[in-house]
Short mmCIF file of C-alpha atoms in Angstrom, two decimals:
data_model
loop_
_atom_site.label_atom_id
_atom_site.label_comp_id
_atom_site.label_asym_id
_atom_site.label_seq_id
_atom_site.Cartn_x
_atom_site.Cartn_y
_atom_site.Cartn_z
CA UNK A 1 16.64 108.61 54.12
CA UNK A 2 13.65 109.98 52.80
CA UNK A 3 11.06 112.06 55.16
CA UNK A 4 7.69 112.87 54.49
CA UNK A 5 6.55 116.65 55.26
CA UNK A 6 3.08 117.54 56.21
CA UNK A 7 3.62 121.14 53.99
CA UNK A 8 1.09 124.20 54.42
CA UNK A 9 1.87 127.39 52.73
CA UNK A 10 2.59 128.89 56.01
CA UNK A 11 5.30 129.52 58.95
CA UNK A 12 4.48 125.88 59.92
CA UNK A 13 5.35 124.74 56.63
CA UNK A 14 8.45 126.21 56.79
CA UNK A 15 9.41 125.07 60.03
CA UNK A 16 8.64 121.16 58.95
CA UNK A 17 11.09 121.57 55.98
CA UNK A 18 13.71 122.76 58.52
CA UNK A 19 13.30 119.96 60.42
CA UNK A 20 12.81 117.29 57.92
CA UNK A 21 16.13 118.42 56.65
CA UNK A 22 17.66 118.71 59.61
CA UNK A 23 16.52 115.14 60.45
CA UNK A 24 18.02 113.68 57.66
CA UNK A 25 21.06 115.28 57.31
CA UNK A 26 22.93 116.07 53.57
CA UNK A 27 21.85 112.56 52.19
CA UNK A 28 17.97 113.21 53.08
CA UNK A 29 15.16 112.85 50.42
CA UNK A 30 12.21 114.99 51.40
CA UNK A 31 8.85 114.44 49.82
CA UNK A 32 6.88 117.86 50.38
CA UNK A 33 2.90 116.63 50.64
CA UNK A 34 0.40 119.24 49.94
CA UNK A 35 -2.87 117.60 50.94
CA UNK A 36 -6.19 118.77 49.69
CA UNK A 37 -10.21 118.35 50.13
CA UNK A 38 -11.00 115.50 48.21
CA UNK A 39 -13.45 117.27 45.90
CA UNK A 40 -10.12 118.91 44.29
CA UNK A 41 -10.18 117.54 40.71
CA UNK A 42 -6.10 116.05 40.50
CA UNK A 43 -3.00 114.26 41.94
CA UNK A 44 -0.13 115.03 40.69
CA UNK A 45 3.71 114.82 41.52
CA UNK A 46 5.91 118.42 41.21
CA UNK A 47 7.89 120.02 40.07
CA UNK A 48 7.92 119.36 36.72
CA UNK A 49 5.56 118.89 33.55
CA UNK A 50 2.95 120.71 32.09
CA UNK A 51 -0.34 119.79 33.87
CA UNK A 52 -2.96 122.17 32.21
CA UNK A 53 -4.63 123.26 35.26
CA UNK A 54 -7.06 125.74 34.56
CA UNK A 55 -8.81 125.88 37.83
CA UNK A 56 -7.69 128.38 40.72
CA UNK A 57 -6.40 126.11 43.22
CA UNK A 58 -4.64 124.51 40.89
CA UNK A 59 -2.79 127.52 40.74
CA UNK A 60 -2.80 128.05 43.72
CA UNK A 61 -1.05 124.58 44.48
CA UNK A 62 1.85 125.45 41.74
CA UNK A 63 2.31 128.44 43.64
CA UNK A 64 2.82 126.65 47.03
CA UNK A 65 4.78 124.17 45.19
CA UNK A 66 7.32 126.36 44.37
CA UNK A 67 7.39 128.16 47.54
CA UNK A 68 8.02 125.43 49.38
CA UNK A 69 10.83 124.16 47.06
CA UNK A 70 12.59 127.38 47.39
CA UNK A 71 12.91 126.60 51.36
CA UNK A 72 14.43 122.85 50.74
CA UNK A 73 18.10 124.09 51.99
CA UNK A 74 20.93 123.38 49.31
CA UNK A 75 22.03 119.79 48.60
CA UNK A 76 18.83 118.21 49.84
CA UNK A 77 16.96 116.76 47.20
CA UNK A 78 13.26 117.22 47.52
CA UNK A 79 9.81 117.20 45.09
CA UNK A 80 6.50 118.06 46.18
CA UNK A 81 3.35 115.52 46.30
CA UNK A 82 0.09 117.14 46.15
CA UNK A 83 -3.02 114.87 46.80
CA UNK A 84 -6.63 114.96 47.44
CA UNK A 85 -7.57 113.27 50.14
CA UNK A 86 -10.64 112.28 52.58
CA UNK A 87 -8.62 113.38 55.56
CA UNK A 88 -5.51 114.87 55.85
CA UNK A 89 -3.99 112.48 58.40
CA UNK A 90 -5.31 109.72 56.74
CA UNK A 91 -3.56 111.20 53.15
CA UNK A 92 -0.25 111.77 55.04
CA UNK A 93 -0.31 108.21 56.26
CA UNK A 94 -0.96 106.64 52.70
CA UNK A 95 1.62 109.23 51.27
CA UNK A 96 4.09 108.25 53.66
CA UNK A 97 3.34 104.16 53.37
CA UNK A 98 3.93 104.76 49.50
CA UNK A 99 7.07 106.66 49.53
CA UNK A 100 8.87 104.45 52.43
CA UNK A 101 8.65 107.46 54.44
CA UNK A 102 11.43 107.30 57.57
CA UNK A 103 9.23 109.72 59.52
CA UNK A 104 6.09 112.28 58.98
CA UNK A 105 7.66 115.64 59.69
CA UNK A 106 4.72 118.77 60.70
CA UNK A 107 5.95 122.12 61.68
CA UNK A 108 4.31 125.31 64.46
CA UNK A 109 2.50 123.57 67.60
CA UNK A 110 -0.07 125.53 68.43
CA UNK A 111 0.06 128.15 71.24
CA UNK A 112 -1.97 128.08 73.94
CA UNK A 113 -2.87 131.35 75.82
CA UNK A 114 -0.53 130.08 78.88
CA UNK A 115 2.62 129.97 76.48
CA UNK A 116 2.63 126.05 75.90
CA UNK A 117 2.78 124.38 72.70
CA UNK A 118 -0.67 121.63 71.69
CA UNK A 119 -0.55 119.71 68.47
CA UNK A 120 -3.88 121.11 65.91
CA UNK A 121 -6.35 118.38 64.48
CA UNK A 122 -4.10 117.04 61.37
CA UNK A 123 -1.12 116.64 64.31
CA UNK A 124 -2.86 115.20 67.07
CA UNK A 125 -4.71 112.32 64.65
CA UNK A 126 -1.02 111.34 63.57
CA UNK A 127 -0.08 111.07 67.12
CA UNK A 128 -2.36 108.70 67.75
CA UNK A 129 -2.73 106.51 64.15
CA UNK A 130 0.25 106.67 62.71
CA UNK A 131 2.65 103.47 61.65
CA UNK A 132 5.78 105.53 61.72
CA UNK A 133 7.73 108.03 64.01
CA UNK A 134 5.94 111.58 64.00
CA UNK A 135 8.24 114.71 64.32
CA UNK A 136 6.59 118.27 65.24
CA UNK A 137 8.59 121.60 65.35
CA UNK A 138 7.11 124.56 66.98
CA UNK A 139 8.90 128.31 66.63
CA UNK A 140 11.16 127.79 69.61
CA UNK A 141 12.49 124.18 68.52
CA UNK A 142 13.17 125.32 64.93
CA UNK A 143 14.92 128.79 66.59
CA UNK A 144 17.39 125.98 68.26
CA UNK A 145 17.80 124.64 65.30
CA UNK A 146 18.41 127.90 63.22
CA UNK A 147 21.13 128.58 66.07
CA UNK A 148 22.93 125.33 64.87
CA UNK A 149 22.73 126.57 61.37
CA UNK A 150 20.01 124.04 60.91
CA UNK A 151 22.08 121.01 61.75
CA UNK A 152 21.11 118.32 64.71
CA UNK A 153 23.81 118.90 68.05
CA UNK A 154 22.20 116.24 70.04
CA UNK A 155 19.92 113.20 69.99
CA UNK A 156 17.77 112.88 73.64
CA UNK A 157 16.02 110.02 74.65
CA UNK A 158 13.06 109.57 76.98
CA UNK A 159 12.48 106.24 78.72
CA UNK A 160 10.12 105.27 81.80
CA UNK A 161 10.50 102.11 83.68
CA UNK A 162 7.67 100.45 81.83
CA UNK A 163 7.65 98.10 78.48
CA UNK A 164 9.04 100.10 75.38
CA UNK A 165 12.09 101.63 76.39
CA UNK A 166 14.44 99.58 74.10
CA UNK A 167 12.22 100.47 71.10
CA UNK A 168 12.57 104.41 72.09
CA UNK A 169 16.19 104.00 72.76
CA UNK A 170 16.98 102.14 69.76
CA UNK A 171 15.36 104.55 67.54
CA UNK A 172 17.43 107.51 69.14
CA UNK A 173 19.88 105.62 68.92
CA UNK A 174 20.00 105.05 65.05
CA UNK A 175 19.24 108.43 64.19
CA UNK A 176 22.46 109.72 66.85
CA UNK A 177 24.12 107.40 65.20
CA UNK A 178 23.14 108.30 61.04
CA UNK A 179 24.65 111.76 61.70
CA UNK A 180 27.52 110.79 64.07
CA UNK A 181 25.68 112.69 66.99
CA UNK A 182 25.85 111.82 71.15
CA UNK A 183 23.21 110.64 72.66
CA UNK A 184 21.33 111.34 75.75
CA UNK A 185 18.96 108.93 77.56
CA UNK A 186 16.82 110.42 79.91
CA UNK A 187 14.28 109.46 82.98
CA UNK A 188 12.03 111.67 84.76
CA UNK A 189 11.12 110.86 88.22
CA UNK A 190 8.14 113.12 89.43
CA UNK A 191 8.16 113.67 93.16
CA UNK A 192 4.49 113.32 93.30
CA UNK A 193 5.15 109.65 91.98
CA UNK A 194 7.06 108.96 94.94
CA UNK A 195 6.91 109.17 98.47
CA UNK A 196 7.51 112.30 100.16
CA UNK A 197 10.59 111.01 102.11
CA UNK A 198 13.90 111.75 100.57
CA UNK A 199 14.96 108.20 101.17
CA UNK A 200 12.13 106.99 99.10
CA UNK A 201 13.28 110.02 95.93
CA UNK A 202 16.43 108.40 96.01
CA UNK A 203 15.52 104.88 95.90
CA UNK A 204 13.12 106.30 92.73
CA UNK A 205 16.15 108.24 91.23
CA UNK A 206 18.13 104.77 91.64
CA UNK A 207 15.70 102.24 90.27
CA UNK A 208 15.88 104.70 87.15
CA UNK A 209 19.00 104.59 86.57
CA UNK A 210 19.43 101.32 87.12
CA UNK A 211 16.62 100.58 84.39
CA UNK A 212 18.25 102.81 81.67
CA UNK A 213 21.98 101.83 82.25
CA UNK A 214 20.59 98.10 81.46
CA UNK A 215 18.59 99.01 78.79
CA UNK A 216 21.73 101.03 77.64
CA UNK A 217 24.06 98.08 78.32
CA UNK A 218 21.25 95.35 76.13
CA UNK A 219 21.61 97.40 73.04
CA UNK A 220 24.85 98.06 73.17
CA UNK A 221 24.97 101.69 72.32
CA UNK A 222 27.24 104.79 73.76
CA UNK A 223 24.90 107.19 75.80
CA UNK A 224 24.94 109.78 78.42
CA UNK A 225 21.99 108.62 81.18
CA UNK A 226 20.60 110.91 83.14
CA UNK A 227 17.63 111.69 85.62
CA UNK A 228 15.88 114.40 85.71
CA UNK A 229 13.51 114.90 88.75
CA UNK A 230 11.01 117.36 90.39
CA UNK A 231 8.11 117.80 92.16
CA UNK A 232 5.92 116.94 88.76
CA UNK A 233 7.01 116.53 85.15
CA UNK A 234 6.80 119.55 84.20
CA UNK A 235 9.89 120.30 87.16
CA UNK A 236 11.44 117.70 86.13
CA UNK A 237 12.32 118.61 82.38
CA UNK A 238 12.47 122.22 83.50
CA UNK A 239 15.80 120.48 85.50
CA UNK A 240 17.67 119.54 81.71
CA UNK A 241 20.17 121.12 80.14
CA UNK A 242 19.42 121.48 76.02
CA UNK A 243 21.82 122.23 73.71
CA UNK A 244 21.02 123.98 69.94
CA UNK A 245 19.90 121.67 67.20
CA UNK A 246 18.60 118.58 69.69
CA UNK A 247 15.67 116.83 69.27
CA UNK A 248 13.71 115.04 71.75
CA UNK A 249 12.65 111.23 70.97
CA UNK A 250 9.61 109.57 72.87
CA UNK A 251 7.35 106.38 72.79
CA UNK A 252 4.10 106.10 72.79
CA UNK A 253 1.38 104.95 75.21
CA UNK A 254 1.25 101.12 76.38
CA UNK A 255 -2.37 101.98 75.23
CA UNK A 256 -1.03 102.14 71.69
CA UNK A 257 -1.71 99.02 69.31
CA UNK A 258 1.37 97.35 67.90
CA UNK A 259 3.18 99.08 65.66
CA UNK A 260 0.81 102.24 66.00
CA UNK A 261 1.04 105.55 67.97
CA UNK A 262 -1.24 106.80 70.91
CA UNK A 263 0.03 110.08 72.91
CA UNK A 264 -0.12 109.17 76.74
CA UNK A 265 -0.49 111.62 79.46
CA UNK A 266 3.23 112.19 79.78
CA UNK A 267 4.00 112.68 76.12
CA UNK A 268 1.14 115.39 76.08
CA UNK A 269 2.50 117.27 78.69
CA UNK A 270 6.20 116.81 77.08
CA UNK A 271 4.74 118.19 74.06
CA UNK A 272 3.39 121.18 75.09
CA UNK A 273 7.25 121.76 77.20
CA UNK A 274 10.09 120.82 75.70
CA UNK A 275 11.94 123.70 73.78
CA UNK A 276 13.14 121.21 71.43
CA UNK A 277 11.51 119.23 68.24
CA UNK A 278 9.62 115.88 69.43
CA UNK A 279 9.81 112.90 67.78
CA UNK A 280 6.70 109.94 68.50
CA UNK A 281 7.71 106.63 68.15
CA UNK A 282 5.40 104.09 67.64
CA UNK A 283 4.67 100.66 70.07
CA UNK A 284 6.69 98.16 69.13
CA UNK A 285 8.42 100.09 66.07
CA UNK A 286 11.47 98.72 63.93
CA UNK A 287 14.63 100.65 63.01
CA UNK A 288 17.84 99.61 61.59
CA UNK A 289 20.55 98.08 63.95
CA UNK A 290 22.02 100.99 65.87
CA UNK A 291 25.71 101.05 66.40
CA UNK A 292 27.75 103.01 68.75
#
């Protein structure tokens, strides 16, 4: 399985490596892309090779190169890509379509003042262009991870009522399934999506259920379901249990063109949440057959 790491010579950086590998488990290829302004004078493929750089940055980039090899953990195999590009989303995108990239892998959401977690400008322009599943760490998620000695516990999926479900599921389901992990399938009901009566929460709560146990049943996997509610959905994930080394997997908007991502309103919010890496899927996106 080979993963494609947006890498800057920073915390972040470091965190997207220990996801990436975490990800893909002791038979995971990780390509380590070091994008750069276009202006910059190469392209070149680490380690490796005497390139005659002369320049600074060029320098510079070996540097980061080997930093960023020295945090690949032991057994994963791993080179570094370094590219100049027009825009870096656009450059991890190409880099990823080239090297049959399973995933884009970025590291450190950015904290807001209130505590929360917001994807920067290379992050957010994946999560709403790119053709393959987007993960994003943050210091918390990779702390969980660290815990499990940097191996996944748990696979979680999230699923609404609407189209897209089975493509979320299914992708959970094949990467639960890659490492021999359980996995979760989740539904939030907000209160403030319901009516106020308690009748009417527990019709909600049902109808969930109901639509992830058949989803569930279709595909034929093995899964915990459960539903999560409170008065928003913010409440409502507060209301989960999470276990060390999960990861979180969600689809994106219905506003999203096929095979493409677009963050929706609920994603956004999950994003800035969860205490757990997040994984984007895309509309519509293809994975191997799952398997229980």
């Amino acid at each position: 399985m080979r993963y494609l790491v947006g890498y800057t010579a920073d915390a972040r950086g470091a965190e997207a490596i220990a996801l990436a590998a975490a990800l893909g488990g002791p038979t995971a290829h990780l390509d380590l892309a070091i994008v750069l302004p276009e202006a910059t004078p190469f392209s070149a493929v680490y380690p490796g090779g005497d390139h005659g750089y002369s320049s600074i940055l060029a320098d510079k980039v070996d540097l980061w190169a080997k930093e960023a090899l020295a945090l690949v953990p032991e057994g994963v195999s791993a080179r570094v890509i370094a590219r100049a590009v027009p825009s870096p989303a656009q450059g991890l995108m190409a880099v990823a379509t080239e090297t049959g990239a399973r995933a884009i892998v970025l590291g450190g959401r950015k904290r807001h003042v209130a505590g929360f977690f917001a994807p920067g400008s290379v992050a957010s322009a994946l999560l709403h262009a790119s053709p393959i599943p987007v993960a994003m760490g943050s210091p918390e998620a990779v702390a969980s991870l660290e815990k499990a000695d940097g191996q996944l516990g748990r696979v979680t999926a999230f699923v609404g009522t609407r189209p897209g479900a089975k493509a979320v599921v299914e992708a959970a389901a094949a990467a639960a399934h890659h490492q021999g992990l359980p996995l979760r399938v989740v539904s939030l009901v907000a209160q403030d999506d319901a009516d106020a009566s308690a009748e009417d929460l527990d019709s909600a709560i049902a109808r969930a259920r109901a639509s992830v146990a058949e989803v569930v049943a279709e595909l034929g996997v093995t899964a915990e379901i459960s539903i999560a509610s409170g008065t928003g959905i913010d409440d409502a994930i507060a209301e989960l249990g999470w276990q060390d080394g999960e990861i979180a997997v969600v689809g994106s908007s219905r506003l999203a063109r096929k095979r493409r991502l677009f963050l929706g309103s609920t994603a956004q919010r999950m994003l800035r949440t969860l205490p757990v890496p997040l994984v984007v899927v895309p509309k519509n996106f293809k994975t191997g057959p799952a398997s229980s």
